[in-house]
XYZ file of C-alpha atoms in Angstrom:
582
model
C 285.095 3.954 237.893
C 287.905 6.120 239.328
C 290.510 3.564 237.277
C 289.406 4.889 233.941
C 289.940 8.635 234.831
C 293.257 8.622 233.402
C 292.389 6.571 230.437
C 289.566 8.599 229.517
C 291.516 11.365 230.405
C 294.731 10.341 227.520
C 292.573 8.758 224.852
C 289.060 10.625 225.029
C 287.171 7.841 225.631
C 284.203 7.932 227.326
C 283.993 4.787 229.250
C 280.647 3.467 231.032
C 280.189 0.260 233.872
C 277.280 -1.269 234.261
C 277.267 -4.079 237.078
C 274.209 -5.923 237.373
C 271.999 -8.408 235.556
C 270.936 -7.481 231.978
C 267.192 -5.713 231.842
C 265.041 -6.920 228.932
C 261.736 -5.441 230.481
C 261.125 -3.049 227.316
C 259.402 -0.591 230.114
C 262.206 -0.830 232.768
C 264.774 -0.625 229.658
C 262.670 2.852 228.620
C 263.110 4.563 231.544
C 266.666 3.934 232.035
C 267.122 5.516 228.767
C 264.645 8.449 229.332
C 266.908 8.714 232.795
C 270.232 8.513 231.325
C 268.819 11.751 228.880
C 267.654 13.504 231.454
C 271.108 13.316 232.994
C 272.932 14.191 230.031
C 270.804 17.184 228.954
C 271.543 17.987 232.903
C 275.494 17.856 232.433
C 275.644 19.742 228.939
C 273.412 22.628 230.215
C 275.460 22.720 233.309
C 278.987 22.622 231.810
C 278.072 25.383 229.337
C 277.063 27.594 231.960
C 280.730 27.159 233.580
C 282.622 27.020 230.484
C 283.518 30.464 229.903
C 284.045 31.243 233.876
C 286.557 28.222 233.501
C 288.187 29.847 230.653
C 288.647 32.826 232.186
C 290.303 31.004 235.560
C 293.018 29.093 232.980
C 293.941 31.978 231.235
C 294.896 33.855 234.401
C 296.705 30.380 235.303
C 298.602 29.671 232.809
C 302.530 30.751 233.215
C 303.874 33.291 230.414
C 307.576 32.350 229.248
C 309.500 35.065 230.760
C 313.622 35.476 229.620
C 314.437 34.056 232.898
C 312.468 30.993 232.249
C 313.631 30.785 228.793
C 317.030 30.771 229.465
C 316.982 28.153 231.714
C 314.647 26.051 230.156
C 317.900 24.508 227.884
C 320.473 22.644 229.346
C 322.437 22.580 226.354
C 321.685 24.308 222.570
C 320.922 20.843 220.562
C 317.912 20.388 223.396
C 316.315 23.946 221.923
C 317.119 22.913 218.320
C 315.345 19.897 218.372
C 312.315 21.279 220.383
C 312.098 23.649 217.868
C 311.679 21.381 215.293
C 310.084 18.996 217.138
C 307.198 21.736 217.715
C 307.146 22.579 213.570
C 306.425 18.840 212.745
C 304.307 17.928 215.373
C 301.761 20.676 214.011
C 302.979 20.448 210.118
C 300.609 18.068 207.419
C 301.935 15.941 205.472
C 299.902 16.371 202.132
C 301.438 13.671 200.137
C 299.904 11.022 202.670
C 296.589 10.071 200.849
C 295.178 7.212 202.704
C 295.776 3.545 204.900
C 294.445 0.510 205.481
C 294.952 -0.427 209.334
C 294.185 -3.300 211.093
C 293.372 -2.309 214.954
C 293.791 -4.221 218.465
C 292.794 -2.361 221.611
C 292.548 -3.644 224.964
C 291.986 -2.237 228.314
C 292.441 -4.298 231.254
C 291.152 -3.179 234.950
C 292.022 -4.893 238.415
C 290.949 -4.927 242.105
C 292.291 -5.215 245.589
C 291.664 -4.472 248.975
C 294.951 -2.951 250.075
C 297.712 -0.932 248.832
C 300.536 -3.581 247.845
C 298.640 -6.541 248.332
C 297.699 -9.047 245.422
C 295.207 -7.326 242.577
C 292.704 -9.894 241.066
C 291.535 -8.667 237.457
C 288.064 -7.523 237.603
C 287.114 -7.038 233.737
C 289.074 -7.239 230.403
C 287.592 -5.920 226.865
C 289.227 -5.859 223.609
C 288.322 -5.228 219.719
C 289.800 -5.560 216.939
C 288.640 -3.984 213.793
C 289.863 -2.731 210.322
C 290.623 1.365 209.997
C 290.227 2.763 206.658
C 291.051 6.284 206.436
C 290.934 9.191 203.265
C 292.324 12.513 203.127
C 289.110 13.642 201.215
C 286.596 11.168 202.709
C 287.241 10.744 206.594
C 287.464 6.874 208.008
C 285.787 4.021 208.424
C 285.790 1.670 211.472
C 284.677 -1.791 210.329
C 284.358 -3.920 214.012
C 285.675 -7.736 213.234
C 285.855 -8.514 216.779
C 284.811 -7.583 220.204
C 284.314 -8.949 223.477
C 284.559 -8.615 227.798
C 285.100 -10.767 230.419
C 285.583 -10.844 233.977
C 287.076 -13.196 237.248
C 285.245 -11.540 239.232
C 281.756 -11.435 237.830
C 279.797 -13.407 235.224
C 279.391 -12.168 232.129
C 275.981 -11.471 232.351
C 276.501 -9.167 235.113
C 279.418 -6.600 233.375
C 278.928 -4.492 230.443
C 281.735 -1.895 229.162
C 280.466 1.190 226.643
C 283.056 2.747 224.744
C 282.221 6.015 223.204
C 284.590 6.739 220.915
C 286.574 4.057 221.311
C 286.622 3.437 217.434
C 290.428 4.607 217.150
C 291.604 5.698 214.119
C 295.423 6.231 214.055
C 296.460 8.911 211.775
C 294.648 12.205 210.440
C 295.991 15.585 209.641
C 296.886 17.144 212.713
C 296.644 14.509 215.228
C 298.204 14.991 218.628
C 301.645 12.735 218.135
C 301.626 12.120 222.254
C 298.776 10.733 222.756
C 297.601 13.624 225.309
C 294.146 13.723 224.409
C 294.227 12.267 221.216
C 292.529 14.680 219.520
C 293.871 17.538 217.399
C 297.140 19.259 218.009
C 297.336 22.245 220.047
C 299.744 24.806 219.384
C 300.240 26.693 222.665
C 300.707 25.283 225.743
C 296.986 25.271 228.612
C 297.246 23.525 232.026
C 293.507 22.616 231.866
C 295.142 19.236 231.642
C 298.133 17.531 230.885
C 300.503 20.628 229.613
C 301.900 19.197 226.668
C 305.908 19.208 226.829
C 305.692 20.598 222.685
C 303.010 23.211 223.019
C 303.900 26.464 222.498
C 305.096 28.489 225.872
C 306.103 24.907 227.661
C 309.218 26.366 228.513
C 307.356 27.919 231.843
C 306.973 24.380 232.162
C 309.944 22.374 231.820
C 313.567 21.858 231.323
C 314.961 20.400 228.450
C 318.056 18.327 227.637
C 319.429 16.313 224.900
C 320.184 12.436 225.114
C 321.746 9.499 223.427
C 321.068 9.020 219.522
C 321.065 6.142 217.060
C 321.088 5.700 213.525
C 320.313 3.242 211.522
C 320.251 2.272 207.883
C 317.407 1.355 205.638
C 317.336 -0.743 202.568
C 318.495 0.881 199.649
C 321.412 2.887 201.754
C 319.446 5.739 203.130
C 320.107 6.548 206.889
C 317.843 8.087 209.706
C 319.149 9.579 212.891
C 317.035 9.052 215.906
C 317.418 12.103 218.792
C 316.509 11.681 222.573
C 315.095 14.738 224.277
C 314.732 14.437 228.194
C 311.705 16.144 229.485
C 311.940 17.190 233.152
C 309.258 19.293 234.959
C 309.628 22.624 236.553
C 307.578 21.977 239.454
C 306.285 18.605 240.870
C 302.758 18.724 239.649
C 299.830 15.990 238.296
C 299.241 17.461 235.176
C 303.186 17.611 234.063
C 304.777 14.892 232.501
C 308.567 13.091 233.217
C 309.545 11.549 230.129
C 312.156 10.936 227.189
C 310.986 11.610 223.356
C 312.751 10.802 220.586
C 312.766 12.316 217.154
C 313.661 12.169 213.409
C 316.305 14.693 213.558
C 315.931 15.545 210.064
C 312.375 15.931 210.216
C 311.330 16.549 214.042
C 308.499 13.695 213.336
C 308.209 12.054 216.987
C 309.467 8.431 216.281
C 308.996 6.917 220.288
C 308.057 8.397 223.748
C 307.755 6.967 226.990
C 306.521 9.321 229.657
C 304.328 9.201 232.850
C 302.844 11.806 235.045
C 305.372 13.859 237.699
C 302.434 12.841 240.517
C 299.644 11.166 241.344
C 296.463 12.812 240.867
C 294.403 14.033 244.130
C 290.713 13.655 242.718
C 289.531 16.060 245.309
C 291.732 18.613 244.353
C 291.369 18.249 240.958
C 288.390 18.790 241.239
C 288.718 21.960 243.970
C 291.177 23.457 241.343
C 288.182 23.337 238.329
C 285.340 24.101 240.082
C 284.673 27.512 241.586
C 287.493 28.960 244.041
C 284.611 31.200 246.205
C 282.401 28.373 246.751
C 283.971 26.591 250.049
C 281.125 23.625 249.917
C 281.450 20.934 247.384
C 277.596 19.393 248.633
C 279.495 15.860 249.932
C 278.768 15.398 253.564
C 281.907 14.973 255.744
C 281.106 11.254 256.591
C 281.115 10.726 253.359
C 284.458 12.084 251.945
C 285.678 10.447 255.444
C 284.230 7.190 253.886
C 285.889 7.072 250.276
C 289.090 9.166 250.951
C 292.153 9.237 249.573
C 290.981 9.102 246.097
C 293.993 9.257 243.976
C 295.122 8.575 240.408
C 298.339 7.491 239.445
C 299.462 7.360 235.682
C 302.731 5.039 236.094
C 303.905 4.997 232.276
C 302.862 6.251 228.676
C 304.729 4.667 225.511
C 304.254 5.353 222.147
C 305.582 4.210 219.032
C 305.391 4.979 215.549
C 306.717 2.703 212.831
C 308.258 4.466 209.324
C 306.211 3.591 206.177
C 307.161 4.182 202.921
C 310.232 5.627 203.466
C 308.551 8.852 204.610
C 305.671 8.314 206.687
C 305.859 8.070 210.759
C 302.264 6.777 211.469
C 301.412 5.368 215.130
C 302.323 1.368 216.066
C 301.964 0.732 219.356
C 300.125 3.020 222.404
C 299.811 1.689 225.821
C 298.795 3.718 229.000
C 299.275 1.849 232.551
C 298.776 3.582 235.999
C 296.598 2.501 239.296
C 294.087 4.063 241.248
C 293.236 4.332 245.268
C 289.564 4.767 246.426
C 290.175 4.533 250.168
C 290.982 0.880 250.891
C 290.448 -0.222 247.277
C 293.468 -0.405 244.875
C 292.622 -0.069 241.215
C 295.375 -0.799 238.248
C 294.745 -0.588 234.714
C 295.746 -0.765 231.526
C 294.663 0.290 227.747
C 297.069 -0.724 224.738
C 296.589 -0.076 221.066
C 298.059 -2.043 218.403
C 298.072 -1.044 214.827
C 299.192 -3.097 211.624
C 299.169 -1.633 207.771
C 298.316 -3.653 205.282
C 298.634 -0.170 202.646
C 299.403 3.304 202.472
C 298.539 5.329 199.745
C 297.329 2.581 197.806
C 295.107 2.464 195.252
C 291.465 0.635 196.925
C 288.302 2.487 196.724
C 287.014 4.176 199.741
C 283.366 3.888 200.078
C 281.679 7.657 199.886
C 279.181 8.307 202.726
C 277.411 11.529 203.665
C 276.090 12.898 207.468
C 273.195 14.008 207.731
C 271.943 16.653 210.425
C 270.079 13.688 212.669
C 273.685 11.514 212.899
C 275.160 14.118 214.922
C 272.430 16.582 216.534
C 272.746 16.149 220.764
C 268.433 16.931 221.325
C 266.675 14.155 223.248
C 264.479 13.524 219.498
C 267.440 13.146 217.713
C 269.281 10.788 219.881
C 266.202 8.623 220.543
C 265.296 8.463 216.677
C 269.363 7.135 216.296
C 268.734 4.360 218.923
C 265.713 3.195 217.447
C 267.094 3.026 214.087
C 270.220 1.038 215.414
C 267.436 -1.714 216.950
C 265.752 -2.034 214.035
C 268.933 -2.276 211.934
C 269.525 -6.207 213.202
C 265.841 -6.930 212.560
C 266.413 -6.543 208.879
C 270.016 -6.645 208.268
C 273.463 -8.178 209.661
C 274.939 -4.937 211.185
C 274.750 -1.622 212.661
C 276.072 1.234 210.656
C 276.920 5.016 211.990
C 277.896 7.538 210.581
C 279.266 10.310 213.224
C 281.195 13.459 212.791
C 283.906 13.919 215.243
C 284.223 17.708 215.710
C 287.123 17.476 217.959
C 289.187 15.919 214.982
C 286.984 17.397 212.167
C 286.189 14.357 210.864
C 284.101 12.286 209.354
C 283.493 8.494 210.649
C 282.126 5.791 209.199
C 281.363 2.566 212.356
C 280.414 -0.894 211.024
C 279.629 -3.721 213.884
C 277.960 -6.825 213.194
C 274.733 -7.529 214.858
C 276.412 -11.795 216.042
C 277.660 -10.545 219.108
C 278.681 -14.670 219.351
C 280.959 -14.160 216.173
C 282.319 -10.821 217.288
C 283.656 -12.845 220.603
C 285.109 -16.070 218.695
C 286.514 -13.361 215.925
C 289.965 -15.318 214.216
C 291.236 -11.251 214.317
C 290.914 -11.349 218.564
C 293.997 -13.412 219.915
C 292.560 -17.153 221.014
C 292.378 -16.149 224.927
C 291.130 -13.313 226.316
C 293.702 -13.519 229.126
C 296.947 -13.538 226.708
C 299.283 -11.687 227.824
C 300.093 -9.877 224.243
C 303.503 -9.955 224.442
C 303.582 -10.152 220.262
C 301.101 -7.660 219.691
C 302.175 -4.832 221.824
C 306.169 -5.899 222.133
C 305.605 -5.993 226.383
C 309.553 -6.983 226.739
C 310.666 -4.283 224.816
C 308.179 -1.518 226.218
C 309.355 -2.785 229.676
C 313.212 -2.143 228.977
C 312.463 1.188 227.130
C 310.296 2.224 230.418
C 313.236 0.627 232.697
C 315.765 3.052 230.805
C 313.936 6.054 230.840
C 311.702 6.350 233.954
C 314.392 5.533 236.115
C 314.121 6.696 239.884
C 316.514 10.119 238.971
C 314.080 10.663 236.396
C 311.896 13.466 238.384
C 310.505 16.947 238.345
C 312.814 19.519 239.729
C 312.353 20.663 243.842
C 309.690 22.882 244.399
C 307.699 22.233 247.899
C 304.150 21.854 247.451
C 301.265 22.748 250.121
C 300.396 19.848 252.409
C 297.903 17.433 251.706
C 295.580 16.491 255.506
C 294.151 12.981 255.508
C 291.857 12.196 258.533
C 288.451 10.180 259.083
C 287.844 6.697 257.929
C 291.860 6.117 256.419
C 292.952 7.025 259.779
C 290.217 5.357 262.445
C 291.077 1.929 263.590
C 289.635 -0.507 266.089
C 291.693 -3.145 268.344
C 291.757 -4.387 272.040
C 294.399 -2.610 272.653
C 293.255 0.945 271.899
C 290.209 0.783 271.796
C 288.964 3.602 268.838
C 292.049 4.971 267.911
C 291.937 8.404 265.137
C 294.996 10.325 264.412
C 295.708 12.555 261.317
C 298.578 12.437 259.055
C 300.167 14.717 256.920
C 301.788 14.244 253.026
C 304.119 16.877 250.954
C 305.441 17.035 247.672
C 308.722 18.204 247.888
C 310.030 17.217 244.456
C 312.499 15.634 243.004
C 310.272 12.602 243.528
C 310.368 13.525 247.490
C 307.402 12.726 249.729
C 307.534 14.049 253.384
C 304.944 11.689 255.659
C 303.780 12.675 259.270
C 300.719 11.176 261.155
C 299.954 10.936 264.888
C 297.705 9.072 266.731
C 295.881 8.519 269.950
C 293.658 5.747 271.605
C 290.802 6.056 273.662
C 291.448 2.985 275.730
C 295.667 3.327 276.078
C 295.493 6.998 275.938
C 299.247 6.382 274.366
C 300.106 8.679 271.575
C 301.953 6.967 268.455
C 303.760 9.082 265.802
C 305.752 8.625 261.968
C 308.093 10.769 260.523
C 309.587 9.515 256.899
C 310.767 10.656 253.354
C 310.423 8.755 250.319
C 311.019 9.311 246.876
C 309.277 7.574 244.110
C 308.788 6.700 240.372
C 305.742 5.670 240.671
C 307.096 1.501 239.987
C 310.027 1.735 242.669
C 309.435 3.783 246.085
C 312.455 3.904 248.633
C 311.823 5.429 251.585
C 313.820 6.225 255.538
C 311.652 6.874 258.879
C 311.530 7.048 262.786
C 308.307 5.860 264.313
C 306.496 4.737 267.573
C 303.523 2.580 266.866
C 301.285 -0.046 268.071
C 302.449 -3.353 265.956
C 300.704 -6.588 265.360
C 303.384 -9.961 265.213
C 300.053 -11.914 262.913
C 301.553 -12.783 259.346
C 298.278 -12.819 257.467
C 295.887 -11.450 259.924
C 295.743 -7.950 259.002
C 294.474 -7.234 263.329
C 295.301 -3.355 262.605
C 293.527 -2.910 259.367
C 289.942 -2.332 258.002
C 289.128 -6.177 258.140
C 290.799 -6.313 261.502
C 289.156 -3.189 262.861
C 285.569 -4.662 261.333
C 285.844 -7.969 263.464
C 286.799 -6.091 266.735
C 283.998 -3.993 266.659
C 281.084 -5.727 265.684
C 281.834 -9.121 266.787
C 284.066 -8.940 269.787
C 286.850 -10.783 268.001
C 290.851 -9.491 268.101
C 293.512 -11.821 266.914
C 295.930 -9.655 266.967
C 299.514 -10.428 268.906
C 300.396 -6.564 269.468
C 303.482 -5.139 271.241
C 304.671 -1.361 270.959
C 307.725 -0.883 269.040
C 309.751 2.559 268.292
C 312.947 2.875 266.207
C 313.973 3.874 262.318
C 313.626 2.254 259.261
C 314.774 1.481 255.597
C 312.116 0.368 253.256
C 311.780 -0.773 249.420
C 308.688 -1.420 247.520
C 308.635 -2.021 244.113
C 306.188 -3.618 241.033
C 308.889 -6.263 240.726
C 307.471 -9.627 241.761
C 310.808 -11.058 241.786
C 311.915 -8.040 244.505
C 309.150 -7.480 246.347
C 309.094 -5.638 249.427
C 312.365 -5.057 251.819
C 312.505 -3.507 255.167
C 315.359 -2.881 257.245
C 314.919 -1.630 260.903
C 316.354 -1.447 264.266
C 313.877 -0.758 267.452
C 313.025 -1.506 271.046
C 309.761 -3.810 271.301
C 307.715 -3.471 274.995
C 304.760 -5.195 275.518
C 301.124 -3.329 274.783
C 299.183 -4.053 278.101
C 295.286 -4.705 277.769
């Protein structure tokens, strides 16, 4: 699901759907699994064939730090100061940090609607909570105390949610500090995907300035000084990030971030951008990218927090990611948070030893068929299932323990009592809210830099009324920058044969849009009807049925939309109306 791109694409998860009734034909049940290998042999073979030809595209991408771009990279000195010891911590190790004992509370929460701004109804919820144990010398180990999914949409025997790596673990030596991946820290900057606003050579990438500060005492008279760096982007891109950071000063450890992407992300040309520039075809027929386009992703705001232990030690508290999605008519939000409580750090509890052997971890078909079977058998003879994995994209090893009571893991005392709390006290959502209100404010934006024109056309632009019969048009969308959106569309009916037209500018922050237009369009006087939209369209065509109350209007307009319930949406205009003759 489209949704999870940009969760998958922050956390590394790897995040499967089924929808349907659960198979327990042991024959049908085999050859979905012989499938699903099949299709990931397919997959590895083919992204190691295009793995190096990739490589050699990004390295000819990326931007080299020139003096020009250095020099105006700083708005002030203290901004370079504190990068540059933001950059030494955030790949420095810690060696006096031995071990913790966590306890862990994710959650990711995805929603559905048919249109754009109208009312989202939740379509699945899953959370865990488990305990984190983790050793400088011996790895971690997950130990699952609770787990469960549910839905408003669909029974619970028709949803099931695979995490693959899901099994968090906070803190190990050189863990990304931003959450960008989280995976290991990477020292110079790469725009395969998010280009990290640390990295070495991001100042081809951004602009950096220093912000407010606060200090504040701890018990026994030592004080810490907090530092706020403002992140701004170069250029108005998806894979750049807006955002504030703030930072020990005396140590550059990263204390709290909030941060979202500079745009949404065009799936399309995303995936245009990664896949080979000489091949023109993609293989989709055009009725079918005219059938699920726009496809866009739209992170709205990262946050994380990290909470001082022991007087030394800045170790992760709270993560949250929330952004939305649009697959044609279908609007997508979701969220994933990550709460994290230590009960120790460096203390003195044994650490069970466990050892990997080469069958945990080898990708053949044998290997990974041998590991399932040994899983099934595992709650035949025993209470849980135990695996032992070695994650070579942290170079570490894992230890996973999940209990085979699937009914205990959902009434778990460690998951809160509903499903559908809120989790204001876990995750702090009132003071994640102001620190996002604060910092990702609507002058919060990537600098001006005019970006090609994105062409939408086909099914997002093809209506169906009694007024115009089958209308088409094709609309135009540009990233100017400095949160800047030019919009221009016209359109014709067959039946009226009278051309309509839009011509607006908005600026966004992804939670608050404002916007200013002239237009000429066919409008519809129906409150809840919808007669100019999909559903609208749907009932004129096939069963002969308009509701619609239309008249032609042209004139300008003032709009406001924002995520504010309280707000809503505004609109200010001034236009002639004339009727729309039949």
């Amino acid at each position: 699901m489209l949704a999870l791109v940009a969760v998958a694409l922050f956390a590394q998860t790897s995040v499967s759907i089924g929808v349907g009734s659960k198979t327990t034909d042991s024959v049908k049940v085999a050859k979905i699994e012989a499938r699903r290998e099949a299709q990931r042999d397919s997959i590895r073979a083919r992204r190691a064939d295009r793995d190096s030809t990739r490589r050699k595209r990004r390295e000819a991408k990326i931007i080299h730090v020139t003096p020009a771009l250095l020099a105006s990279a700083f708005r002030d000195a203290g901004a370079r100061e504190l990068l540059t010891r933001a950059r030494a911590a955030r790949l420095a190790q810690d060696s006096s940090l031995l071990g913790y004992d966590a306890n862990a509370y994710e959650r990711m929460s995805v929603g559905m609607g048919l249109t754009r701004f109208g009312r989202d109804h939740l379509l699945f919820r899953t959370e865990r909570a488990s305990r984190v144990l983790w050793s400088r010398t011996q790895g971690a180990m997950v130990e699952v105390k609770g787990q469960r999914t549910a839905s408003t949409m669909l029974s619970d025997g028709d949803i099931s949610v695979g995490f693959s790596g899901f099994e968090q673990v906070p803190y190990f030596p050189g863990r990304e500090t931003l959450w960008i991946g989280s995976g290991l820290a990477k020292s110079d900057v790469s725009d395969e995907d998010i280009v990290h606003p640390l990295a070495k050579g991001s100042e081809a990438y951004y602009t950096y300035a220093t912000g407010d500060s606060v200090t504040f005492a701890l018990p026994g008279g030592a004080r810490i000084q907090l530092k706020e760096l403002l992140v701004r982007p170069r250029t108005p891109k998806w894979n750049v990030a807006v955002g504030s950071l703030w930072f020990d000063q005396s140590s550059g450890q990263l204390v709290r971030a909030v941060y979202r992407l500079a745009v949404p992300m065009d799936i399309m040309e995303i995936a245009k951008e990664q896949n080979d520039p000489k091949k023109k075809d993609d293989g989709m027929p055009g009725w079918v990218r005219g059938l699920i386009t726009p496809i866009t992703a739209q992170v709205k705001a990262i946050t994380v927090e990290y909470g001082l232990h022991e007087g030394r030690f800045w170790l992760p508290r709270v993560q949250s990611v929330e952004g939305d999605a649009q697959v044609s008519l279908m609007h997508v939000p979701f969220t994933m948070e990550q709460s994290y409580r230590y009960t120790s750090v460096n203390g003195t509890d044994p650490f069970p030893v466990f050892s990997i052997a080469a069958g945990d971890t080898a990708q053949d078909s044998v290997s990974r068929a041998a590991r399932r079977e040994k899983r099934k058998s595992e709650c035949k003879t025993g209470t849980e299932r135990v695996r032992v994995e070695h994650r070579e994209n942290e170079h570490m090893n894992v230890l996973v323990r999940v209990p085979c009571d699937t009914v205990a893991l959902a009434r778990s005392a460690d998951l809160p009592k509903s499903i559908y709390d809120p989790g204001d006290e876990l995750f702090g959502s009132a003071d994640r809210d102001e620190l996002i209100r604060q910092a990702l404010t609507l002058g919060a934006q990537a600098g001006y830099h005019p970006q090609p024109p994105t062409i939408s056309y086909g099914l997002s632009m093809t209506r169906y009324n009694r007024i115009e019969g089958l209308s088409s048009g094709i609309g135009a969308d540009q990233v100017l920058g400095n949160g800047y959106t030019a919009h221009a569309q016209v359109r014709l009916g067959l039946a009226d044969l009278s051309p309509n037209g839009e011509l607006s500018l908005d600026r966004s922050d992804g939670r608050t849009t404002v916007g200013a237009g002239v237009y000429r369009r066919l409008a519809a006087a129906n409150d809840w009807a919808g007669p100019l939209g999909f559903r609208g369209s749907v009932s004129s065509l096939f069963f002969g049925r308009d509701e619609g109350f239309y008249y032609r209007s042209a004139g300008a307009e003032a709009t406001l939309h924002t995520d504010n319930a309280f707000l809503g949406d505004w609109r200010v205009f001034g236009e002639q109306q004339f009727d729309a003759n039949v």
